Amino acid sequence: GESVGLHLPTLSVQEGDNSIINCAYSNSASDYFIWYKQESGKGPQFIIDIRSNMDKRQGQRVTVLLNKTVKHLSLQIAATQPGDSAVYFCAERADSSYKLIFGSGTRLLVRP
Amino acid sequence: DVKVTQSSRYLVKRTGEKVFLECVQDMDHENMFWYRQDPGLGLRLIYFSYDVKMKEKGDIPEGYSVSREKKERFSLILESASTNQTSMYLCASSRSWTEAFFGQGTRLTVV
């Protein structure tokens, strides 16, 4: 398959364990954050988003935590499955503008 | 489901050729975007459009132009392809300034 990043940070987890993927963002004025999942050979797929007036948001098997004090975002995946193997990107939107700024991504590998 | 369709998955073009990458979305979204994705550099915005015939430069517009004649279609044009434009190109659309829905990508190789 195609690689979206040859030297990405990689997180390897056992199937069934919880995964935590971290992201540091750059702009304290950013007001909106998104996590995307990108499987090999495909475009990024929306997972979950959070606005800056929230600290936590939960979806199906995923939770996003936002710590504005240290400008840190995390994605928690519960009971990680082989289908979760992908590259995960965080993105921030600054100052209510059009522009989404993407991080470089983290590769998640799920061991059977 | 939102569908963003890019006309080609893989393209090989020669240096100096004019290249058209086409993108169509079926959800009546106002905003459309073109990104390129390179190892170690993440996704970088080339151009975006917030309405028909409207366009704005992103972070790396040099060597590219765009066209949006109809709301559902956003084209990226490489006026004279160069080897440093070999990349994965991703089109996206959104209704508002929130989540963007991406196409499957076009991997362009310029030889």
mmCIF file of C-alpha atoms in Angstrom:
data_model
loop_
_atom_site.group_PDB
_atom_site.id
_atom_site.type_symbol
_atom_site.label_atom_id
_atom_site.label_comp_id
_atom_site.label_asym_id
_atom_site.label_seq_id
_atom_site.Cartn_x
_atom_site.Cartn_y
_atom_site.Cartn_z
ATOM 1 C CA GLY A 1 0.000 0.000 0.000
ATOM 2 C CA GLU A 2 0.955 3.625 -0.225
ATOM 3 C CA SER A 3 2.707 5.352 2.604
ATOM 4 C CA VAL A 4 1.610 8.798 3.641
ATOM 5 C CA GLY A 5 4.732 9.317 5.716
ATOM 6 C CA LEU A 6 7.968 7.376 5.784
ATOM 7 C CA HIS A 7 9.202 8.649 9.140
ATOM 8 C CA LEU A 8 6.044 9.134 11.143
ATOM 9 C CA PRO A 9 5.942 8.568 14.891
ATOM 10 C CA THR A 10 4.481 5.128 15.403
ATOM 11 C CA LEU A 11 2.321 3.770 18.193
ATOM 12 C CA SER A 12 2.084 -0.004 18.422
ATOM 13 C CA VAL A 13 -0.680 -1.483 20.580
ATOM 14 C CA GLN A 14 -2.109 -4.904 21.261
ATOM 15 C CA GLU A 15 -5.542 -5.620 19.886
ATOM 16 C CA GLY A 16 -8.097 -4.945 22.593
ATOM 17 C CA ASP A 17 -5.977 -2.409 24.458
ATOM 18 C CA ASN A 18 -6.739 1.292 24.563
ATOM 19 C CA SER A 19 -4.740 3.667 22.371
ATOM 20 C CA ILE A 20 -3.820 7.252 23.095
ATOM 21 C CA ILE A 21 -2.547 9.432 20.265
ATOM 22 C CA ASN A 22 -1.209 12.849 21.160
ATOM 23 C CA CYS A 23 -0.941 16.109 19.308
ATOM 24 C CA ALA A 24 0.560 19.450 20.255
ATOM 25 C CA TYR A 25 -0.941 22.427 18.487
ATOM 26 C CA SER A 26 0.680 25.728 17.803
ATOM 27 C CA ASN A 27 -1.803 28.568 18.046
ATOM 28 C CA SER A 28 -3.443 29.567 21.314
ATOM 29 C CA ALA A 29 -6.139 31.332 19.251
ATOM 30 C CA SER A 30 -7.234 28.087 17.588
ATOM 31 C CA ASP A 31 -10.896 27.499 18.315
ATOM 32 C CA TYR A 32 -11.682 24.225 16.605
ATOM 33 C CA PHE A 33 -9.893 20.893 16.368
ATOM 34 C CA ILE A 34 -10.437 17.736 14.341
ATOM 35 C CA TRP A 35 -9.023 14.248 14.286
ATOM 36 C CA TYR A 36 -8.749 12.459 10.956
ATOM 37 C CA LYS A 37 -7.894 8.849 10.158
ATOM 38 C CA GLN A 38 -6.111 7.977 6.925
ATOM 39 C CA GLU A 39 -5.835 4.399 5.772
ATOM 40 C CA SER A 40 -3.315 3.365 3.186
ATOM 41 C CA GLY A 41 -4.296 4.552 -0.283
ATOM 42 C CA LYS A 42 -7.278 6.571 0.909
ATOM 43 C CA GLY A 43 -8.082 10.152 1.740
ATOM 44 C CA PRO A 44 -8.381 11.346 5.365
ATOM 45 C CA GLN A 45 -11.629 10.422 7.070
ATOM 46 C CA PHE A 46 -13.243 12.559 9.773
ATOM 47 C CA ILE A 47 -13.319 10.906 13.215
ATOM 48 C CA ILE A 48 -14.309 13.495 15.790
ATOM 49 C CA ASP A 49 -14.077 17.214 16.446
ATOM 50 C CA ILE A 50 -14.062 19.514 19.459
ATOM 51 C CA ARG A 51 -14.467 23.240 19.967
ATOM 52 C CA SER A 52 -12.241 25.235 22.260
ATOM 53 C CA ASN A 53 -15.036 25.831 24.775
ATOM 54 C CA MET A 54 -14.980 22.106 25.602
ATOM 55 C CA ASP A 55 -12.410 19.896 27.340
ATOM 56 C CA LYS A 56 -13.725 16.511 26.302
ATOM 57 C CA ARG A 57 -15.945 14.986 23.684
ATOM 58 C CA GLN A 58 -16.904 11.357 23.222
ATOM 59 C CA GLY A 59 -17.893 9.414 20.162
ATOM 60 C CA GLN A 60 -18.249 5.758 19.432
ATOM 61 C CA ARG A 61 -15.146 4.145 20.966
ATOM 62 C CA VAL A 62 -13.253 7.438 20.655
ATOM 63 C CA THR A 63 -12.702 10.327 23.033
ATOM 64 C CA VAL A 64 -10.947 13.596 22.320
ATOM 65 C CA LEU A 65 -9.398 15.573 25.160
ATOM 66 C CA LEU A 66 -8.346 19.188 24.851
ATOM 67 C CA ASN A 67 -5.945 20.890 27.244
ATOM 68 C CA LYS A 68 -5.750 24.524 26.236
ATOM 69 C CA THR A 69 -3.297 25.394 28.989
ATOM 70 C CA VAL A 70 -0.544 23.351 27.388
ATOM 71 C CA LYS A 71 -2.006 23.373 23.864
ATOM 72 C CA HIS A 72 -2.388 19.623 23.766
ATOM 73 C CA LEU A 73 -4.948 17.417 22.087
ATOM 74 C CA SER A 74 -5.327 13.666 22.443
ATOM 75 C CA LEU A 75 -7.387 10.966 20.805
ATOM 76 C CA GLN A 76 -8.263 7.919 22.858
ATOM 77 C CA ILE A 77 -9.456 4.781 21.111
ATOM 78 C CA ALA A 78 -11.056 2.147 23.311
ATOM 79 C CA ALA A 79 -10.599 -1.567 22.638
ATOM 80 C CA THR A 80 -8.379 -1.000 19.626
ATOM 81 C CA GLN A 81 -9.142 -3.216 16.640
ATOM 82 C CA PRO A 82 -7.071 -4.207 13.595
ATOM 83 C CA GLY A 83 -9.241 -1.906 11.478
ATOM 84 C CA ASP A 84 -7.971 1.025 13.528
ATOM 85 C CA SER A 85 -4.510 0.654 11.996
ATOM 86 C CA ALA A 86 -3.944 3.874 10.059
ATOM 87 C CA VAL A 87 -2.271 7.260 10.214
ATOM 88 C CA TYR A 88 -4.043 9.732 12.497
ATOM 89 C CA PHE A 89 -3.868 13.492 11.985
ATOM 90 C CA CYS A 90 -4.951 16.290 14.208
ATOM 91 C CA ALA A 91 -5.962 19.595 12.649
ATOM 92 C CA GLU A 92 -6.593 23.006 14.181
ATOM 93 C CA ARG A 93 -8.499 25.979 12.889
ATOM 94 C CA ALA A 94 -7.239 29.361 13.905
ATOM 95 C CA ASP A 95 -9.237 32.495 14.594
ATOM 96 C CA SER A 96 -12.480 31.324 12.957
ATOM 97 C CA SER A 97 -10.751 31.342 9.604
ATOM 98 C CA TYR A 98 -11.147 28.962 6.706
ATOM 99 C CA LYS A 99 -7.794 27.383 7.248
ATOM 100 C CA LEU A 100 -7.238 23.982 8.843
ATOM 101 C CA ILE A 101 -3.628 23.405 9.882
ATOM 102 C CA PHE A 102 -2.690 19.751 9.930
ATOM 103 C CA GLY A 103 -0.149 17.995 12.086
ATOM 104 C CA SER A 104 2.269 15.560 10.490
ATOM 105 C CA GLY A 105 0.468 12.483 11.787
ATOM 106 C CA THR A 106 0.993 9.390 13.939
ATOM 107 C CA ARG A 107 0.919 5.855 12.605
ATOM 108 C CA LEU A 108 -1.094 3.412 14.725
ATOM 109 C CA LEU A 109 -0.208 -0.282 14.376
ATOM 110 C CA VAL A 110 -2.453 -2.849 16.004
ATOM 111 C CA ARG A 111 -0.830 -6.164 16.873
ATOM 112 C CA PRO A 112 -3.107 -9.230 16.702
ATOM 113 C CA ASP B 1 -23.003 10.161 2.798
ATOM 114 C CA VAL B 2 -20.870 12.977 1.531
ATOM 115 C CA LYS B 3 -19.008 11.993 -1.561
ATOM 116 C CA VAL B 4 -15.967 13.775 -2.893
ATOM 117 C CA THR B 5 -14.684 12.195 -6.078
ATOM 118 C CA GLN B 6 -11.344 12.843 -7.703
ATOM 119 C CA SER B 7 -11.168 11.922 -11.357
ATOM 120 C CA SER B 8 -7.946 9.897 -11.219
ATOM 121 C CA ARG B 9 -6.235 7.759 -8.588
ATOM 122 C CA TYR B 10 -2.895 7.714 -10.387
ATOM 123 C CA LEU B 11 -1.410 9.988 -13.028
ATOM 124 C CA VAL B 12 1.973 10.050 -14.729
ATOM 125 C CA LYS B 13 2.833 13.215 -16.635
ATOM 126 C CA ARG B 14 5.903 14.610 -18.335
ATOM 127 C CA THR B 15 7.768 17.714 -17.244
ATOM 128 C CA GLY B 16 6.263 20.792 -18.876
ATOM 129 C CA GLU B 17 2.839 19.285 -19.482
ATOM 130 C CA LYS B 18 -0.306 21.088 -18.422
ATOM 131 C CA VAL B 19 -2.127 18.899 -15.913
ATOM 132 C CA PHE B 20 -5.745 19.046 -14.796
ATOM 133 C CA LEU B 21 -6.920 17.404 -11.582
ATOM 134 C CA GLU B 22 -10.677 17.299 -11.247
ATOM 135 C CA CYS B 23 -12.789 17.070 -8.114
ATOM 136 C CA VAL B 24 -16.558 16.787 -7.762
ATOM 137 C CA GLN B 25 -18.664 16.831 -4.597
ATOM 138 C CA ASP B 26 -22.312 15.871 -4.357
ATOM 139 C CA MET B 27 -23.384 17.603 -1.137
ATOM 140 C CA ASP B 28 -23.879 21.190 -2.329
ATOM 141 C CA HIS B 29 -20.954 22.390 -0.173
ATOM 142 C CA GLU B 30 -19.893 25.996 -0.527
ATOM 143 C CA ASN B 31 -16.229 25.429 0.267
ATOM 144 C CA MET B 32 -13.742 23.324 -1.633
ATOM 145 C CA PHE B 33 -10.029 22.836 -1.065
ATOM 146 C CA TRP B 34 -6.948 21.410 -2.728
ATOM 147 C CA TYR B 35 -4.136 20.043 -0.566
ATOM 148 C CA ARG B 36 -0.942 18.235 -1.346
ATOM 149 C CA GLN B 37 0.460 15.608 0.972
ATOM 150 C CA ASP B 38 4.150 14.784 1.174
ATOM 151 C CA PRO B 39 6.073 12.556 3.595
ATOM 152 C CA GLY B 40 7.181 14.501 6.639
ATOM 153 C CA LEU B 41 5.309 17.636 5.584
ATOM 154 C CA GLY B 42 1.716 16.630 6.235
ATOM 155 C CA LEU B 43 -1.131 18.268 4.333
ATOM 156 C CA ARG B 44 -0.492 21.704 2.882
ATOM 157 C CA LEU B 45 -3.209 23.910 1.454
ATOM 158 C CA ILE B 46 -2.710 24.956 -2.159
ATOM 159 C CA TYR B 47 -5.949 26.823 -2.934
ATOM 160 C CA PHE B 48 -9.464 26.984 -1.687
ATOM 161 C CA SER B 49 -12.777 28.317 -2.958
ATOM 162 C CA TYR B 50 -15.734 29.532 -0.911
ATOM 163 C CA ASP B 51 -18.104 30.093 -3.823
ATOM 164 C CA VAL B 52 -18.428 29.667 -7.558
ATOM 165 C CA LYS B 53 -15.741 31.647 -9.392
ATOM 166 C CA MET B 54 -14.169 32.642 -6.067
ATOM 167 C CA LYS B 55 -10.722 31.438 -5.053
ATOM 168 C CA GLU B 56 -8.098 32.174 -2.450
ATOM 169 C CA LYS B 57 -4.457 31.188 -2.259
ATOM 170 C CA GLY B 58 -3.381 28.793 0.414
ATOM 171 C CA ASP B 59 0.120 28.231 1.725
ATOM 172 C CA ILE B 60 1.764 26.918 -1.440
ATOM 173 C CA PRO B 61 -0.026 28.276 -4.532
ATOM 174 C CA GLU B 62 3.070 28.745 -6.695
ATOM 175 C CA GLY B 63 2.938 26.692 -9.875
ATOM 176 C CA TYR B 64 -0.788 25.995 -9.500
ATOM 177 C CA SER B 65 -4.057 27.582 -10.490
ATOM 178 C CA VAL B 66 -7.666 26.584 -9.889
ATOM 179 C CA SER B 67 -11.042 26.869 -11.532
ATOM 180 C CA ARG B 68 -14.513 26.731 -10.060
ATOM 181 C CA GLU B 69 -17.130 27.307 -12.727
ATOM 182 C CA LYS B 70 -19.782 25.208 -11.015
ATOM 183 C CA LYS B 71 -20.478 24.739 -7.326
ATOM 184 C CA GLU B 72 -19.862 21.001 -7.372
ATOM 185 C CA ARG B 73 -16.597 21.027 -9.295
ATOM 186 C CA PHE B 74 -13.171 22.358 -8.336
ATOM 187 C CA SER B 75 -10.219 21.859 -10.672
ATOM 188 C CA LEU B 76 -6.529 22.130 -9.887
ATOM 189 C CA ILE B 77 -4.272 23.062 -12.784
ATOM 190 C CA LEU B 78 -0.533 22.618 -13.012
ATOM 191 C CA GLU B 79 0.386 25.058 -15.756
ATOM 192 C CA SER B 80 3.741 23.431 -16.507
ATOM 193 C CA ALA B 81 4.349 20.329 -14.446
ATOM 194 C CA SER B 82 7.691 19.938 -12.712
ATOM 195 C CA THR B 83 9.231 16.996 -10.879
ATOM 196 C CA ASN B 84 8.863 18.778 -7.531
ATOM 197 C CA GLN B 85 5.110 18.623 -8.018
ATOM 198 C CA THR B 86 5.183 14.855 -7.733
ATOM 199 C CA SER B 87 2.896 14.294 -4.757
ATOM 200 C CA MET B 88 -0.425 13.052 -3.443
ATOM 201 C CA TYR B 89 -3.157 15.609 -4.151
ATOM 202 C CA LEU B 90 -6.249 15.676 -1.981
ATOM 203 C CA CYS B 91 -9.477 17.517 -2.668
ATOM 204 C CA ALA B 92 -11.894 18.343 0.146
ATOM 205 C CA SER B 93 -15.224 20.077 0.607
ATOM 206 C CA SER B 94 -17.145 21.485 3.552
ATOM 207 C CA ARG B 95 -20.430 23.232 4.190
ATOM 208 C CA SER B 96 -19.053 25.538 6.841
ATOM 209 C CA TRP B 97 -15.694 26.300 8.336
ATOM 210 C CA THR B 98 -15.662 23.028 10.227
ATOM 211 C CA GLU B 99 -14.977 19.477 9.157
ATOM 212 C CA ALA B 100 -13.749 18.899 5.655
ATOM 213 C CA PHE B 101 -14.609 15.757 3.698
ATOM 214 C CA PHE B 102 -11.817 14.407 1.548
ATOM 215 C CA GLY B 103 -11.629 12.547 -1.728
ATOM 216 C CA GLN B 104 -9.528 9.440 -2.159
ATOM 217 C CA GLY B 105 -6.542 11.345 -3.510
ATOM 218 C CA THR B 106 -4.647 11.491 -6.792
ATOM 219 C CA ARG B 107 -1.064 10.337 -6.792
ATOM 220 C CA LEU B 108 0.701 12.379 -9.447
ATOM 221 C CA THR B 109 4.139 11.475 -10.726
ATOM 222 C CA VAL B 110 5.951 13.957 -12.964
ATOM 223 C CA VAL B 111 8.798 12.437 -14.945
#
